[in-house]
Amino acid sequence: MSVNAQMHLNKTEINKSNEKSLKPLFSKQAECSYVSCYCEENVWKLCQDISLRIPGELDRCFVVFISNPCRTVPLWKQRAGREEDRLVIWDYHVIFLYSVDLKTCLVYDLDSELPFPTFFHKYVTETFRTDQVLKSDFHRFFRVVPAKQFLQHFASDRRHMKRPDGSWIKPPPPYPAICTSTSTHNLDEYINMDTEAGPGQVFNLLDFVQRFYKKEK
């Protein structure tokens, strides 16, 4: 079964989802910390915000790194895209998930043209579409890490955003680089899609969908 077929919701199911008393975790996208091309730090800041304001919800939150061994992952509906479908091929991307229950999951993507947040089924259908028509070099893989774990262990000294002469490819965030007591840089461990190593779990597209969306029978 294709991802598009699996993700189809009829009007009744959509209405059931909308009737749930869902309160957005973040009041306005414009109020969230955001620096272009630093998606991993933008998401870390979302996790930090939740841990400070509503820590009881952090266990329902997940960080998702999207990449593959070739570092070529096509995503649609991205603000950086230039064509009508807003397609971008990133080396990696990071999004924030709020998994309310087995049937309801919200996606927060600060780089997407879709609403903030977007229901999981809509985000997957419009952003990832399907791997079935793509060459294997463009298949997407997903490293899913609990937000609490990511907040505690992620570190980046931003070396990946520097040229050989030390100048910045893109200006860094205004706050200090994220580090822990044991690491100053472990970003590559999250981008790597080796299923036998690194934090969290790695899924292909179909298994990722099944992990966060259970279609009602």
Short mmCIF file of C-alpha atoms in Angstrom, two decimals:
data_model
loop_
_atom_site.label_atom_id
_atom_site.label_comp_id
_atom_site.label_asym_id
_atom_site.label_seq_id
_atom_site.Cartn_x
_atom_site.Cartn_y
_atom_site.Cartn_z
CA MET A 1 0.00 0.00 0.00
CA SER A 2 1.34 3.43 -0.89
CA VAL A 3 1.81 6.09 1.77
CA ASN A 4 -0.81 8.28 0.08
CA ALA A 5 -3.36 5.48 0.21
CA GLN A 6 -2.54 4.64 3.78
CA MET A 7 -2.76 8.28 4.87
CA HIS A 8 -6.17 8.94 3.30
CA LEU A 9 -8.74 10.26 5.75
CA ASN A 10 -12.40 10.59 4.95
CA LYS A 11 -14.37 13.60 6.15
CA THR A 12 -15.70 11.78 9.18
CA GLU A 13 -12.21 10.96 10.42
CA ILE A 14 -11.01 14.51 9.87
CA ASN A 15 -13.94 15.86 11.85
CA LYS A 16 -13.23 13.45 14.70
CA SER A 17 -9.66 14.71 14.84
CA ASN A 18 -10.71 18.33 14.80
CA GLU A 19 -13.23 17.79 17.58
CA LYS A 20 -10.51 16.80 20.04
CA SER A 21 -9.65 19.48 22.56
CA LEU A 22 -6.18 20.09 21.18
CA LYS A 23 -4.36 23.11 22.43
CA PRO A 24 -1.37 24.17 20.34
CA LEU A 25 1.87 23.83 22.27
CA PHE A 26 3.11 27.11 20.82
CA SER A 27 0.80 30.10 20.54
CA LYS A 28 2.34 31.67 17.43
CA GLN A 29 4.99 30.51 15.00
CA ALA A 30 6.45 34.01 14.86
CA GLU A 31 7.18 33.85 18.60
CA CYS A 32 9.30 30.70 18.29
CA SER A 33 13.09 30.89 18.16
CA TYR A 34 14.10 30.55 14.51
CA VAL A 35 17.32 30.94 12.53
CA SER A 36 17.43 29.87 8.89
CA CYS A 37 19.48 26.71 8.18
CA TYR A 38 19.77 25.76 11.86
CA CYS A 39 16.72 23.49 12.02
CA GLU A 40 18.22 21.22 14.69
CA GLU A 41 18.72 24.16 17.04
CA ASN A 42 15.29 25.60 16.24
CA VAL A 43 13.74 22.30 17.31
CA TRP A 44 15.98 22.12 20.40
CA LYS A 45 14.57 25.50 21.38
CA LEU A 46 11.02 24.18 20.95
CA CYS A 47 11.87 21.31 23.30
CA GLN A 48 13.39 23.71 25.80
CA ASP A 49 10.30 25.91 25.68
CA ILE A 50 8.00 22.96 26.43
CA SER A 51 10.24 21.78 29.27
CA LEU A 52 9.95 25.20 30.91
CA ARG A 53 6.26 25.99 30.29
CA ILE A 54 4.46 22.63 30.25
CA PRO A 55 6.97 19.94 31.24
CA GLY A 56 4.19 17.38 31.66
CA GLU A 57 3.74 17.31 27.87
CA LEU A 58 7.40 16.67 27.06
CA ASP A 59 6.98 12.88 27.18
CA ARG A 60 4.53 13.17 24.25
CA CYS A 61 7.02 15.11 22.14
CA PHE A 62 9.55 13.75 19.67
CA VAL A 63 12.35 15.13 17.53
CA VAL A 64 12.69 13.68 14.02
CA PHE A 65 15.86 13.93 11.92
CA ILE A 66 15.22 13.26 8.22
CA SER A 67 18.14 12.23 6.03
CA ASN A 68 19.70 9.29 4.16
CA PRO A 69 23.19 7.93 3.39
CA CYS A 70 23.49 10.23 0.35
CA ARG A 71 22.35 13.28 2.32
CA THR A 72 19.74 14.01 -0.38
CA VAL A 73 16.18 14.15 0.93
CA PRO A 74 13.43 15.80 -1.15
CA LEU A 75 10.78 17.65 0.84
CA TRP A 76 7.85 19.54 -0.62
CA LYS A 77 6.03 22.60 0.75
CA GLN A 78 9.22 24.08 2.14
CA ARG A 79 9.49 27.85 2.36
CA ALA A 80 12.96 27.74 0.79
CA GLY A 81 11.58 26.07 -2.33
CA ARG A 82 11.47 28.22 -5.45
CA GLU A 83 9.06 26.34 -7.69
CA GLU A 84 5.28 26.17 -7.26
CA ASP A 85 5.44 22.92 -5.29
CA ARG A 86 8.16 24.35 -3.02
CA LEU A 87 10.43 21.35 -3.43
CA VAL A 88 13.80 21.41 -1.67
CA ILE A 89 16.45 18.70 -1.50
CA TRP A 90 18.05 19.02 1.92
CA ASP A 91 21.07 17.15 3.28
CA TYR A 92 18.94 16.75 6.40
CA HIS A 93 15.96 18.33 8.08
CA VAL A 94 14.52 18.29 11.61
CA ILE A 95 10.90 18.51 12.73
CA PHE A 96 9.02 18.40 16.04
CA LEU A 97 6.16 15.97 16.71
CA TYR A 98 3.48 16.14 19.39
CA SER A 99 1.97 12.66 19.62
CA VAL A 100 -1.23 13.14 21.59
CA ASP A 101 -2.52 9.56 21.28
CA LEU A 102 -2.54 6.62 18.87
CA LYS A 103 -4.64 8.52 16.34
CA THR A 104 -3.62 12.15 16.80
CA CYS A 105 -0.21 13.60 16.09
CA LEU A 106 0.76 17.17 15.23
CA VAL A 107 3.82 18.27 13.27
CA TYR A 108 5.63 21.52 13.96
CA ASP A 109 7.96 22.47 11.09
CA LEU A 110 9.29 26.01 11.20
CA ASP A 111 10.50 25.75 7.59
CA SER A 112 7.21 24.55 6.10
CA GLU A 113 4.54 26.48 4.23
CA LEU A 114 1.91 24.26 5.86
CA PRO A 115 0.04 25.45 8.97
CA PHE A 116 1.90 25.50 12.28
CA PRO A 117 1.06 22.90 13.50
CA THR A 118 -0.24 20.49 10.84
CA PHE A 119 -1.94 17.16 11.46
CA PHE A 120 0.50 14.32 10.84
CA HIS A 121 -1.49 12.73 7.99
CA LYS A 122 -1.61 16.01 6.06
CA TYR A 123 2.04 16.82 6.65
CA VAL A 124 3.25 13.41 5.48
CA THR A 125 1.06 13.42 2.38
CA GLU A 126 2.12 16.90 1.27
CA THR A 127 5.75 17.00 2.45
CA PHE A 128 7.03 13.46 1.86
CA ARG A 129 4.49 12.13 -0.66
CA THR A 130 5.92 8.67 -1.42
CA ASP A 131 9.28 6.95 -1.94
CA GLN A 132 7.86 4.62 -4.58
CA VAL A 133 8.51 6.99 -7.49
CA LEU A 134 11.92 8.15 -6.26
CA LYS A 135 15.36 6.72 -6.96
CA SER A 136 16.83 4.96 -3.93
CA ASP A 137 19.33 7.81 -3.41
CA PHE A 138 16.38 10.04 -2.51
CA HIS A 139 14.51 7.72 -0.14
CA ARG A 140 13.90 9.36 3.23
CA PHE A 141 14.82 7.85 6.59
CA PHE A 142 13.70 9.12 9.98
CA ARG A 143 15.58 9.08 13.27
CA VAL A 144 13.00 9.54 16.01
CA VAL A 145 14.29 10.72 19.38
CA PRO A 146 12.21 11.48 22.49
CA ALA A 147 12.27 15.22 23.10
CA LYS A 148 13.47 14.84 26.67
CA GLN A 149 16.45 12.75 25.53
CA PHE A 150 17.27 15.20 22.74
CA LEU A 151 17.15 18.15 25.11
CA GLN A 152 19.54 16.45 27.53
CA HIS A 153 22.10 15.01 25.11
CA PHE A 154 22.21 17.00 21.85
CA ALA A 155 25.23 19.23 21.23
CA SER A 156 26.47 21.28 18.29
CA ASP A 157 29.44 23.61 17.97
CA ARG A 158 28.10 24.62 14.52
CA ARG A 159 31.23 23.45 12.69
CA HIS A 160 29.09 22.21 9.79
CA MET A 161 28.10 25.82 9.04
CA LYS A 162 31.68 27.10 8.68
CA ARG A 163 33.79 27.36 5.56
CA PRO A 164 37.42 26.15 5.60
CA ASP A 165 38.56 29.74 6.31
CA GLY A 166 36.35 29.86 9.40
CA SER A 167 33.71 32.20 7.99
CA TRP A 168 30.03 31.39 8.39
CA ILE A 169 28.02 29.86 5.53
CA LYS A 170 24.91 31.22 7.26
CA PRO A 171 24.92 33.52 10.33
CA PRO A 172 24.57 31.49 13.55
CA PRO A 173 21.88 31.93 16.22
CA PRO A 174 22.55 34.76 18.69
CA TYR A 175 22.69 32.46 21.73
CA PRO A 176 25.71 30.31 22.73
CA ALA A 177 26.26 26.98 20.97
CA ILE A 178 24.39 24.08 22.57
CA CYS A 179 26.60 21.73 24.58
CA THR A 180 26.38 19.21 27.41
CA SER A 181 28.71 18.15 30.22
CA THR A 182 30.00 15.32 28.01
CA SER A 183 29.87 16.69 24.46
CA THR A 184 30.35 19.85 22.42
CA HIS A 185 29.29 18.30 19.10
CA ASN A 186 27.34 15.14 18.28
CA LEU A 187 25.13 16.35 15.43
CA ASP A 188 26.42 13.69 13.02
CA GLU A 189 25.13 10.94 15.33
CA TYR A 190 21.60 12.24 14.75
CA ILE A 191 21.94 12.78 10.99
CA ASN A 192 23.45 9.31 10.48
CA MET A 193 20.70 6.86 9.54
CA ASP A 194 22.49 3.70 10.69
CA THR A 195 19.82 1.61 12.41
CA GLU A 196 22.41 -0.01 14.70
CA ALA A 197 23.90 3.19 16.14
CA GLY A 198 22.93 6.59 17.46
CA PRO A 199 20.08 7.89 19.62
CA GLY A 200 16.43 6.93 19.23
CA GLN A 201 15.14 4.71 16.43
CA VAL A 202 15.51 4.86 12.65
CA PHE A 203 12.52 4.17 10.37
CA ASN A 204 11.85 4.10 6.65
CA LEU A 205 8.93 6.22 5.44
CA LEU A 206 6.25 3.56 5.69
CA ASP A 207 7.30 2.42 9.17
CA PHE A 208 7.53 6.05 10.30
CA VAL A 209 3.95 6.61 9.22
CA GLN A 210 2.79 3.49 11.04
CA ARG A 211 4.63 4.57 14.19
CA PHE A 212 2.69 7.83 14.55
CA TYR A 213 -0.57 7.32 12.71
CA LYS A 214 -3.04 4.54 13.36
CA LYS A 215 -5.90 4.67 10.88
CA GLU A 216 -9.30 3.92 12.34
CA LYS A 217 -10.87 0.74 11.03
#
